[in-house]
Structure formats: C-alpha cells, structure tokens
Amino acid sequence: MSNIVDLIITRTIQAPREIVFQAFTRAEHLKHWWGPKGWVMDVSQMEVRPGGICHYRLQSAEGHVMWAKFVYSEISTPEKLVYISSFSDEDGRTVRAPFSPAFPLEVLNTLTLTELDGRTTFTLHGEPVSATEEELEFFRSMHESMQMGFGGTFDQLAEYLASKR
C-alpha cells in the first residue's frame, strides 16, 4: 500500500475564482451541490471565519441522515480556505463516521483556488488529524472511494455553476 496518506483532488471548472469560492463559503450555494448525488443538504449554521463553523445535515432519498461540520481556521478570499471536517451529531458534537469507526475523527482540509482565463482550478488537500495508525491505513484505503465521491460532488458543483451562468 502507498505511504501517501493525504488525499489530493484537483479540478478545473468553467467559472471565475470568486464565484467558485462563494460556492464553497455561502450556504445558499453550498446546499445546491455539496454531498453525494441524490442527497439533500440543509445548513443549520454557517459562519465562515477563523473559529467559525458550518454545521449541516445530509439526507438520502431513502431517509438516511448524516450530520457533519467544518471548523474554519483560515480564510483568504478568494484563494484559500482551511478547515477541519468531521462527522457530527445533530448538536454539532464530533462523532465517528457512520460507515466505519476506523475513519479518522478529523481531517484537515486545505482548499486552494487559482484562476486563468475565467476557469478556476482548485485543489483539495485532506490529511487526517491526530490519527492512529489504524485510522491512517483506513484513510489510505479509502482514497479511491473518496476520489469518486468528491468527483461526483464536484460534478454537481460544475453543473450548479453552469446553471447560474
């Protein structure tokens, strides 16, 4: 197995950087594209500032519910967003992933955005925080699945932004 633990996903979207950044940082945009295809997102809290939280609920068509949150540590509009993501309960307390107790409790995400000729390239770099060796191995084993999951989510972002043009 690879020694690389960090997850790195790069995507280019036909939209200006400022618009893509807003799609990541404003609830009225995020709710239209974040999460697995077919799931509905409801944002219960969104404060994009250092120490601020985005707390949200995802619900599948079958009624399955997952809560999660981002805790922001750095915001450099419109080029960088740094936050810790984790699953949570309805009250915002950090909990284990619903699919495996071996998934890291927290993941530090750094989103960087660059623009060239009206197209934005963004890179999401995720690394487990204070993870055990078992959690690191599990995170590594999930790379392909997470690439596909984020790929679908970012397809939804591209579709959403295309519909706004």
Coordinates of N, CA and C in Angstrom, one line a residue:
M1 N 0.9 -1.2 0.0 CA 0.0 0.0 0.0 C 0.9 1.2 0.0
S2 N 0.4 2.3 -0.6 CA 1.2 3.5 -0.7 C 1.4 4.1 0.7
N3 N 2.5 4.8 0.8 CA 2.9 5.5 2.0 C 2.2 6.9 2.1
I4 N 1.6 7.3 1.0 CA 0.9 8.6 1.0 C -0.4 8.5 1.7
V5 N -0.6 9.3 2.7 CA -1.8 9.3 3.5 C -2.8 10.4 3.0
D6 N -2.2 11.6 2.6 CA -3.0 12.7 2.3 C -3.8 12.4 1.0
L7 N -5.0 13.0 1.0 CA -5.9 12.9 -0.2 C -5.7 14.2 -0.9
I8 N -5.5 14.1 -2.2 CA -5.3 15.3 -3.0 C -6.2 15.2 -4.3
I9 N -7.1 16.2 -4.4 CA -8.0 16.2 -5.6 C -7.9 17.5 -6.2
T10 N -7.7 17.5 -7.5 CA -7.6 18.8 -8.3 C -8.7 18.8 -9.4
R11 N -9.4 19.9 -9.5 CA -10.4 20.0 -10.5 C -10.4 21.4 -11.1
T12 N -10.8 21.5 -12.4 CA -10.9 22.8 -13.1 C -12.3 22.9 -13.5
I13 N -12.9 24.1 -13.2 CA -14.3 24.4 -13.5 C -14.4 25.7 -14.3
Q14 N -15.3 25.8 -15.2 CA -15.5 26.9 -16.1 C -16.3 28.0 -15.3
A15 N -15.6 28.7 -14.4 CA -16.2 29.8 -13.6 C -15.1 30.6 -13.0
P16 N -15.3 31.9 -12.8 CA -14.3 32.7 -12.1 C -14.1 32.3 -10.7
R17 N -12.9 32.5 -10.2 CA -12.5 32.0 -8.9 C -13.4 32.6 -7.8
E18 N -13.7 33.8 -7.9 CA -14.6 34.4 -6.8 C -15.9 33.7 -6.7
I19 N -16.5 33.3 -7.8 CA -17.8 32.6 -7.9 C -17.6 31.2 -7.3
V20 N -16.5 30.5 -7.6 CA -16.2 29.2 -7.0 C -16.0 29.3 -5.5
F21 N -15.3 30.3 -5.1 CA -15.0 30.5 -3.7 C -16.4 30.7 -2.9
Q22 N -17.3 31.5 -3.5 CA -18.6 31.7 -2.9 C -19.4 30.5 -2.8
A23 N -19.2 29.6 -3.8 CA -20.0 28.3 -3.8 C -19.6 27.5 -2.7
F24 N -18.3 27.6 -2.2 CA -17.8 26.8 -1.1 C -18.1 27.5 0.3
T25 N -18.4 28.8 0.3 CA -18.5 29.6 1.5 C -19.8 30.2 1.8
R26 N -20.8 30.0 1.0 CA -22.1 30.6 1.2 C -23.2 29.5 1.2
A27 N -24.0 29.4 2.3 CA -24.9 28.3 2.4 C -25.9 28.3 1.3
E28 N -26.3 29.5 0.7 CA -27.3 29.5 -0.3 C -26.8 28.8 -1.6
H29 N -25.5 28.7 -1.7 CA -24.9 28.0 -2.9 C -24.5 26.5 -2.5
L30 N -23.8 26.4 -1.4 CA -23.3 25.1 -0.9 C -24.5 24.0 -0.9
K31 N -25.6 24.4 -0.4 CA -26.7 23.5 -0.3 C -27.2 22.9 -1.6
H32 N -26.8 23.5 -2.7 CA -27.3 23.0 -4.0 C -26.4 21.9 -4.6
W33 N -25.2 21.7 -4.0 CA -24.2 20.8 -4.7 C -23.4 20.0 -3.8
W34 N -23.3 20.3 -2.5 CA -22.4 19.6 -1.6 C -23.0 18.2 -1.2
G35 N -22.3 17.2 -1.2 CA -22.7 15.9 -0.7 C -22.9 14.9 -1.9
P36 N -23.2 13.7 -1.5 CA -23.4 12.6 -2.5 C -24.6 12.9 -3.4
K37 N -24.5 12.5 -4.7 CA -25.6 12.7 -5.6 C -26.9 12.1 -5.1
G38 N -28.0 12.9 -5.2 CA -29.3 12.4 -4.7 C -29.6 12.7 -3.2
W39 N -28.6 13.2 -2.5 CA -28.8 13.6 -1.1 C -29.1 15.1 -1.0
V40 N -29.9 15.5 0.0 CA -30.3 16.9 0.2 C -29.5 17.4 1.4
M41 N -28.9 18.6 1.2 CA -28.2 19.3 2.2 C -29.0 20.4 2.8
D42 N -29.0 20.4 4.2 CA -29.6 21.5 4.9 C -28.5 22.1 5.8
V43 N -28.2 23.4 5.7 CA -27.2 24.0 6.6 C -27.9 24.6 7.8
S44 N -27.4 24.1 9.0 CA -28.1 24.7 10.2 C -27.3 25.8 10.8
Q45 N -26.0 25.9 10.4 CA -25.1 27.0 10.9 C -24.0 27.2 9.9
M46 N -23.7 28.5 9.6 CA -22.6 28.7 8.7 C -22.0 30.1 9.0
E47 N -20.8 30.0 9.6 CA -20.0 31.2 9.9 C -18.6 31.0 9.3
V48 N -18.4 31.6 8.2 CA -17.1 31.4 7.5 C -16.2 32.5 8.0
R49 N -15.4 32.1 9.1 CA -14.4 33.0 9.8 C -13.6 32.1 10.6
P50 N -12.3 32.5 10.9 CA -11.5 31.6 11.7 C -12.2 31.3 13.0
G51 N -12.4 30.0 13.3 CA -13.1 29.6 14.5 C -14.6 29.3 14.2
G52 N -15.1 29.8 13.1 CA -16.5 29.6 12.7 C -16.8 28.2 12.2
I53 N -18.0 27.9 12.2 CA -18.5 26.5 11.9 C -19.5 26.5 10.8
C54 N -19.4 25.5 9.9 CA -20.5 25.1 9.0 C -21.0 23.8 9.5
H55 N -22.2 23.8 10.0 CA -22.8 22.5 10.6 C -24.0 22.2 9.6
Y56 N -24.0 21.0 9.1 CA -25.0 20.6 8.1 C -25.5 19.2 8.3
R57 N -26.6 19.0 7.6 CA -27.2 17.6 7.6 C -27.4 17.2 6.1
L58 N -27.1 16.0 5.9 CA -27.3 15.4 4.6 C -28.4 14.3 4.7
Q59 N -29.3 14.2 3.8 CA -30.4 13.2 3.9 C -30.6 12.6 2.5
S60 N -30.6 11.2 2.5 CA -30.7 10.5 1.3 C -32.2 10.4 0.9
A61 N -32.5 10.0 -0.3 CA -33.9 9.8 -0.7 C -34.6 8.8 0.1
E62 N -33.8 7.8 0.6 CA -34.4 6.7 1.5 C -34.6 7.2 2.9
G63 N -34.1 8.4 3.3 CA -34.3 8.9 4.6 C -33.1 8.8 5.5
H64 N -32.0 8.2 5.0 CA -30.8 8.1 5.8 C -30.3 9.6 6.1
V65 N -29.9 9.8 7.3 CA -29.4 11.1 7.7 C -28.0 11.1 8.3
M66 N -27.1 12.0 7.8 CA -25.8 12.2 8.4 C -25.6 13.6 8.7
W67 N -25.0 13.9 9.8 CA -24.6 15.3 10.2 C -23.1 15.4 10.1
A68 N -22.6 16.6 9.7 CA -21.2 16.8 9.6 C -20.9 18.3 9.9
K69 N -19.6 18.6 10.0 CA -19.3 20.0 10.2 C -17.9 20.3 9.7
F70 N -17.7 21.6 9.4 CA -16.4 22.2 9.1 C -16.1 23.2 10.1
V71 N -14.9 23.2 10.7 CA -14.5 24.3 11.6 C -13.3 25.0 10.9
Y72 N -13.6 26.2 10.5 CA -12.7 27.0 9.7 C -11.5 27.6 10.6
S73 N -10.3 27.5 10.0 CA -9.1 28.1 10.7 C -8.5 29.2 9.9
E74 N -8.6 29.2 8.5 CA -8.0 30.2 7.7 C -8.9 30.5 6.5
I75 N -9.1 31.8 6.3 CA -9.9 32.2 5.1 C -9.1 33.3 4.4
S76 N -8.7 33.1 3.2 CA -8.1 34.1 2.3 C -8.9 34.2 1.1
T77 N -9.9 35.1 1.1 CA -10.8 35.2 0.0 C -10.1 35.8 -1.2
P78 N -10.2 35.3 -2.4 CA -10.9 34.0 -2.8 C -9.9 32.9 -3.1
E79 N -8.7 32.9 -2.5 CA -7.7 31.9 -2.9 C -7.5 30.7 -2.0
K80 N -8.0 30.8 -0.7 CA -7.7 29.7 0.2 C -8.7 29.6 1.3
L81 N -9.0 28.3 1.6 CA -9.9 28.0 2.7 C -9.3 26.8 3.4
V82 N -9.1 27.0 4.7 CA -8.6 25.9 5.5 C -9.6 25.5 6.6
Y83 N -9.9 24.3 6.8 CA -10.9 23.9 7.7 C -10.7 22.4 8.1
I84 N -11.2 22.1 9.3 CA -11.2 20.7 9.8 C -12.7 20.2 9.5
S85 N -12.7 19.0 8.8 CA -14.1 18.4 8.6 C -14.2 17.2 9.5
S86 N -15.4 16.9 10.0 CA -15.7 15.8 10.8 C -17.2 15.5 10.7
F87 N -17.5 14.2 11.0 CA -18.9 13.9 11.2 C -19.3 14.4 12.6
S88 N -20.6 14.7 12.7 CA -21.1 15.2 14.0 C -22.5 14.7 14.3
D89 N -23.0 15.0 15.5 CA -24.3 14.7 15.8 C -25.2 15.9 15.5
E90 N -26.5 15.9 15.8 CA -27.4 17.0 15.5 C -27.0 18.2 16.2
D91 N -26.3 18.1 17.4 CA -25.9 19.2 18.2 C -24.5 19.7 17.9
G92 N -23.9 19.1 16.9 CA -22.6 19.6 16.5 C -21.4 19.0 17.2
R93 N -21.6 18.0 18.0 CA -20.5 17.3 18.7 C -19.9 16.3 17.7
T94 N -18.6 16.3 17.7 CA -17.8 15.4 16.8 C -18.1 14.0 17.1
V95 N -18.4 13.2 16.1 CA -18.7 11.7 16.3 C -17.9 10.9 15.2
R96 N -17.9 9.6 15.4 CA -17.2 8.8 14.4 C -18.1 8.7 13.2
A97 N -17.4 8.4 12.1 CA -18.1 8.3 10.8 C -19.1 7.2 10.8
P98 N -20.3 7.3 10.2 CA -21.3 6.3 10.3 C -21.0 5.0 9.6
F99 N -20.0 5.1 8.7 CA -19.6 3.9 7.9 C -18.5 3.1 8.5
S100 N -17.7 3.7 9.4 CA -16.6 2.9 10.0 C -16.0 3.7 11.2
P101 N -15.8 2.9 12.3 CA -15.1 3.6 13.4 C -13.6 3.8 13.1
A102 N -13.1 3.2 12.0 CA -11.6 3.4 11.7 C -11.3 4.6 10.9
F103 N -12.4 5.3 10.4 CA -12.2 6.6 9.7 C -11.7 7.6 10.7
P104 N -10.7 8.4 10.3 CA -10.2 9.5 11.2 C -11.3 10.4 11.7
L105 N -11.2 10.7 13.0 CA -12.2 11.6 13.6 C -12.3 13.0 12.9
E106 N -11.1 13.5 12.6 CA -11.0 14.8 12.0 C -10.0 14.8 10.8
V107 N -10.3 15.6 9.8 CA -9.5 15.7 8.6 C -9.3 17.2 8.3
L108 N -8.0 17.6 8.3 CA -7.6 19.0 7.9 C -7.7 19.1 6.4
N109 N -8.5 20.1 5.9 CA -8.6 20.3 4.5 C -8.1 21.7 4.2
T110 N -7.3 21.7 3.1 CA -6.8 23.0 2.6 C -7.3 23.1 1.1
L111 N -8.1 24.1 0.8 CA -8.7 24.3 -0.5 C -8.0 25.5 -1.1
T112 N -7.3 25.3 -2.2 CA -6.6 26.5 -2.9 C -7.2 26.6 -4.2
L113 N -7.4 27.9 -4.6 CA -8.1 28.2 -5.9 C -7.2 29.2 -6.7
T114 N -7.0 28.8 -8.0 CA -6.4 29.7 -8.9 C -7.2 29.9 -10.1
E115 N -7.1 31.1 -10.8 CA -7.9 31.3 -12.0 C -7.0 31.7 -13.2
L116 N -7.4 31.2 -14.3 CA -6.8 31.5 -15.6 C -7.8 31.6 -16.7
D117 N -8.0 32.7 -17.3 CA -8.9 32.9 -18.4 C -10.3 32.5 -18.1
G118 N -10.8 32.9 -16.9 CA -12.2 32.6 -16.5 C -12.4 31.2 -16.0
R119 N -11.4 30.4 -15.9 CA -11.5 29.0 -15.4 C -10.8 28.9 -14.1
T120 N -11.4 28.2 -13.1 CA -10.8 28.1 -11.8 C -10.4 26.7 -11.6
T121 N -9.1 26.5 -11.2 CA -8.6 25.2 -10.8 C -8.5 25.3 -9.3
F122 N -9.1 24.3 -8.6 CA -9.0 24.2 -7.2 C -8.4 22.8 -6.8
T123 N -7.7 22.8 -5.7 CA -7.1 21.6 -5.2 C -7.5 21.5 -3.7
L124 N -8.1 20.3 -3.4 CA -8.5 20.0 -2.1 C -7.4 19.0 -1.5
H125 N -6.8 19.4 -0.5 CA -5.8 18.6 0.2 C -6.3 18.2 1.5
G126 N -6.5 16.9 1.8 CA -7.0 16.5 3.1 C -6.0 15.6 3.8
E127 N -5.8 15.8 5.1 CA -4.9 15.0 5.8 C -5.5 14.7 7.2
P128 N -5.5 13.5 7.6 CA -6.0 13.1 9.0 C -5.3 13.9 10.1
V129 N -6.1 14.3 11.1 CA -5.5 15.0 12.3 C -5.4 14.0 13.4
S130 N -4.3 13.9 14.1 CA -4.0 13.1 15.3 C -4.6 11.7 15.1
A131 N -4.4 11.1 14.0 CA -5.0 9.8 13.7 C -4.1 8.7 14.2
T132 N -4.7 7.6 14.5 CA -3.9 6.4 14.9 C -3.4 5.7 13.6
E133 N -2.5 4.8 13.8 CA -2.0 4.0 12.6 C -3.1 3.3 11.9
E134 N -4.1 2.8 12.6 CA -5.2 2.1 12.0 C -6.1 3.1 11.2
E135 N -6.3 4.3 11.7 CA -7.1 5.3 11.0 C -6.4 5.8 9.8
L136 N -5.0 5.9 9.9 CA -4.3 6.3 8.7 C -4.4 5.3 7.6
E137 N -4.2 4.0 8.0 CA -4.4 2.9 7.0 C -5.7 2.9 6.4
F138 N -6.8 3.1 7.2 CA -8.1 3.1 6.6 C -8.3 4.3 5.7
F139 N -7.9 5.5 6.1 CA -8.0 6.7 5.2 C -7.3 6.4 3.9
R140 N -6.1 5.8 4.0 CA -5.4 5.5 2.7 C -6.2 4.5 1.9
S141 N -6.8 3.5 2.5 CA -7.6 2.5 1.8 C -8.8 3.1 1.1
M142 N -9.3 4.3 1.6 CA -10.5 5.0 1.1 C -10.2 6.0 0.0
H143 N -8.9 6.2 -0.4 CA -8.6 7.2 -1.4 C -9.4 7.0 -2.6
E144 N -9.5 5.8 -3.2 CA -10.2 5.7 -4.5 C -11.7 6.0 -4.3
S145 N -12.3 5.5 -3.2 CA -13.7 5.8 -2.9 C -13.9 7.3 -2.7
M146 N -13.0 7.9 -2.0 CA -13.2 9.4 -1.8 C -12.9 10.2 -3.0
Q147 N -12.0 9.7 -3.9 CA -11.8 10.4 -5.2 C -13.1 10.3 -6.0
M148 N -13.8 9.2 -6.0 CA -15.0 9.0 -6.7 C -16.1 9.9 -6.1
G149 N -16.2 9.8 -4.8 CA -17.3 10.6 -4.1 C -17.1 12.1 -4.3
F150 N -15.9 12.6 -4.1 CA -15.7 14.0 -4.3 C -15.8 14.3 -5.8
G151 N -15.5 13.4 -6.7 CA -15.7 13.6 -8.1 C -17.1 13.9 -8.4
G152 N -18.0 13.1 -7.9 CA -19.4 13.3 -8.1 C -19.9 14.6 -7.5
T153 N -19.4 14.9 -6.3 CA -19.8 16.2 -5.7 C -19.3 17.4 -6.5
F154 N -18.1 17.3 -7.0 CA -17.6 18.4 -7.8 C -18.2 18.4 -9.2
D155 N -18.7 17.3 -9.7 CA -19.6 17.3 -10.9 C -20.8 18.2 -10.6
Q156 N -21.4 18.0 -9.5 CA -22.6 18.7 -9.1 C -22.3 20.2 -9.0
L157 N -21.1 20.5 -8.4 CA -20.7 21.9 -8.4 C -20.6 22.5 -9.8
A158 N -19.9 21.8 -10.7 CA -19.8 22.3 -12.1 C -21.2 22.5 -12.7
E159 N -22.1 21.6 -12.5 CA -23.4 21.7 -13.1 C -24.2 22.9 -12.4
Y160 N -24.0 23.0 -11.1 CA -24.7 24.1 -10.4 C -24.2 25.5 -11.0
L161 N -22.9 25.6 -11.1 CA -22.3 26.9 -11.5 C -22.7 27.1 -13.0
A162 N -22.7 26.1 -13.8 CA -23.1 26.2 -15.2 C -24.6 26.7 -15.3
S163 N -25.4 26.2 -14.4 CA -26.8 26.7 -14.4 C -27.0 28.1 -14.0
K164 N -26.0 28.7 -13.3 CA -26.1 30.1 -12.8 C -25.6 31.1 -13.9
R165 N -24.9 30.6 -14.9 CA -24.3 31.5 -15.9 C -25.4 32.1 -16.8

